[in-house]
Coordinates of C-alpha atoms and ligand atoms in Angstrom, one line a residue:
X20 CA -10.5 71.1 1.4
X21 CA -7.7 72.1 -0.4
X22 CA -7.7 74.1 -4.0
X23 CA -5.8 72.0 -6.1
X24 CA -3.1 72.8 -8.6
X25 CA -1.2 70.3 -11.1
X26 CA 1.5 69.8 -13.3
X27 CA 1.0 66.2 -14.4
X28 CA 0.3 66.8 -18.2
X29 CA 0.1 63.3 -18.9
X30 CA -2.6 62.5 -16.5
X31 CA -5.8 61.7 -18.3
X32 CA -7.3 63.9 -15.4
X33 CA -5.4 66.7 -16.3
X34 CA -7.0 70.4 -17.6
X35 CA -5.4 73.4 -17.7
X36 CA -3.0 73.5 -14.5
X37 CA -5.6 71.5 -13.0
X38 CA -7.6 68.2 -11.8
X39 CA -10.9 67.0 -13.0
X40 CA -11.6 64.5 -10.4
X41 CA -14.1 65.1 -7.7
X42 CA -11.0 64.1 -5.5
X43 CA -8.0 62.7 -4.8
X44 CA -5.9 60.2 -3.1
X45 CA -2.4 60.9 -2.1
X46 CA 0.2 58.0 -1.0
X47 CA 3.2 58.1 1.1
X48 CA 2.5 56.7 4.7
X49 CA 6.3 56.8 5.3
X50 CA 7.5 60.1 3.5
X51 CA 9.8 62.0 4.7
X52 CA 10.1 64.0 2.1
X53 CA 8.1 65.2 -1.1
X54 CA 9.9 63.0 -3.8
X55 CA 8.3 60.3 -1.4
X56 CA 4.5 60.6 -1.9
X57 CA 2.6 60.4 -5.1
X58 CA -0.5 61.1 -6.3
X59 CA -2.2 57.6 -6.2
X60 CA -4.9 58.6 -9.1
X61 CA -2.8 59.5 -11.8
X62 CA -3.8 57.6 -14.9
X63 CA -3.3 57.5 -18.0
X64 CA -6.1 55.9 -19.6
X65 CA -10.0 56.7 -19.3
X66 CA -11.5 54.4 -16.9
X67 CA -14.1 52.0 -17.8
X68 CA -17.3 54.5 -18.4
X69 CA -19.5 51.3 -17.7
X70 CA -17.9 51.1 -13.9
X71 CA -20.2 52.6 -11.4
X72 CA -16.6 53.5 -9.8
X73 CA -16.2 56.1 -12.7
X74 CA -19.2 58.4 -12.0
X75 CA -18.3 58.7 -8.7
X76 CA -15.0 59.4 -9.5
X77 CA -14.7 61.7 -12.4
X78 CA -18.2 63.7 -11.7
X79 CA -18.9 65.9 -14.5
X80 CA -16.2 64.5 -16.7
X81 CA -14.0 67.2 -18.4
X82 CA -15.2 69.9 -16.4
X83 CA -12.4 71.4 -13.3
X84 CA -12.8 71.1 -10.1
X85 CA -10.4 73.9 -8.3
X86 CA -11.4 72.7 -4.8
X87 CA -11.5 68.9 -3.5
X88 CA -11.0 66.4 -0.7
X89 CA -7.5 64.7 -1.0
X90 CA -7.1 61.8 1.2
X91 CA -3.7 61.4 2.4
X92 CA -1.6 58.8 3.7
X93 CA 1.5 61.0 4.4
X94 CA 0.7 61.4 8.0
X95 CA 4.6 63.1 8.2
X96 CA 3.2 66.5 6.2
X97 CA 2.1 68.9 8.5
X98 CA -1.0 69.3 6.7
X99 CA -2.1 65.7 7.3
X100 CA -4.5 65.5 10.3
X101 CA -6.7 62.0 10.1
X102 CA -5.2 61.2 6.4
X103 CA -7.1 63.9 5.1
X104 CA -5.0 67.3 3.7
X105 CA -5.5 70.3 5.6
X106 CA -3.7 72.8 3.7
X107 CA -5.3 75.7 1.7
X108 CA -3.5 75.1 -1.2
X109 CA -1.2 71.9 -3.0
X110 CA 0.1 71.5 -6.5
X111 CA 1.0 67.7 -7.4
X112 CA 4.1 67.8 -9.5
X113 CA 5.8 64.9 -12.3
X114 CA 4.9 66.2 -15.5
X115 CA 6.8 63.7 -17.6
X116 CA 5.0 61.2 -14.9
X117 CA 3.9 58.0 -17.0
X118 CA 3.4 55.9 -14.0
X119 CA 1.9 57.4 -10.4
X120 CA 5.4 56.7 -9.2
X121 CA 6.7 59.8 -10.5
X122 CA 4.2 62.2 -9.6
X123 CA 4.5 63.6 -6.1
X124 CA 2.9 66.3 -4.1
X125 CA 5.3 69.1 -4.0
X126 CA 3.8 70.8 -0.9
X127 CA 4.3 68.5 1.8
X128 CA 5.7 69.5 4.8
X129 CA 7.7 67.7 7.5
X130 CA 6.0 68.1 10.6
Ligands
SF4_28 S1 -1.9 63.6 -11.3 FE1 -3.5 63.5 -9.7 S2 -3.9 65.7 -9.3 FE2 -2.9 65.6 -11.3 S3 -4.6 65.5 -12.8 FE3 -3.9 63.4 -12.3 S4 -5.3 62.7 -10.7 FE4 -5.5 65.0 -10.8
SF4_29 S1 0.3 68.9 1.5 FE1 0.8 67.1 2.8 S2 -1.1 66.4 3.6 FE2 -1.6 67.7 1.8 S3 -1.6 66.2 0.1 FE3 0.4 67.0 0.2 S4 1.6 65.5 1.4 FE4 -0.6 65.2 1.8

């Protein structure tokens, strides 16, 4: 699984040049180009704490996790085998992003 860099200050998952979530999921089934994906759990407010979805989400809550699965859907990156990101590294990018549309993973790859 990748280690996992951001940019996207105004994500609520956002610490320190990185992501809190215990993974990601990264749109963009018909991307050719990085501009075209986006990082589908960008959000701006605090889920529900009362949602079961939330713990299995977020994890320890706060707390960086430099390494996580990111399921992707931009089977045109090079690094996509199965929808799931193969590459050692990624950094999502957008970080005046206030909606998901404008973030984006900045290391895809055209096969
Ligand atoms: S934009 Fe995506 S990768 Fe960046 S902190 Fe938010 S959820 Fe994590
Ligand atoms: S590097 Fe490619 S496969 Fe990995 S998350 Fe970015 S777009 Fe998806």
């Amino acid at each position: 699984m990748p280690r996992l860099k951001c940019g996207v200050k105004t994500c609520v998952f956002y610490r320190e040049r990185h992501c809190t979530r215990e993974n990601i999921v990264v749109k963009g089934s018909t991307a050719l180009a990085e501009e075209e994906t986006k990082c589908q759990s960008f959000s701006r407010e605090v889920p529900d704490n009362r949602d079961d979805r939330y713990k299995m989400e977020i994890g320890s809550i706060g707390e960086i996790n430099y390494h996580m699965p990111v399921y992707c859907e931009a089977v045109n990156c090079k690094f996509n085998t199965h929808r799931v990101c193969r590459a050692k590294e990624i950094k999502i990018d957008g970080s005046r992003a206030l909606h998901s549309d404008q973030t984006f993973c900045s290391s895809f790859a055209i096969k």
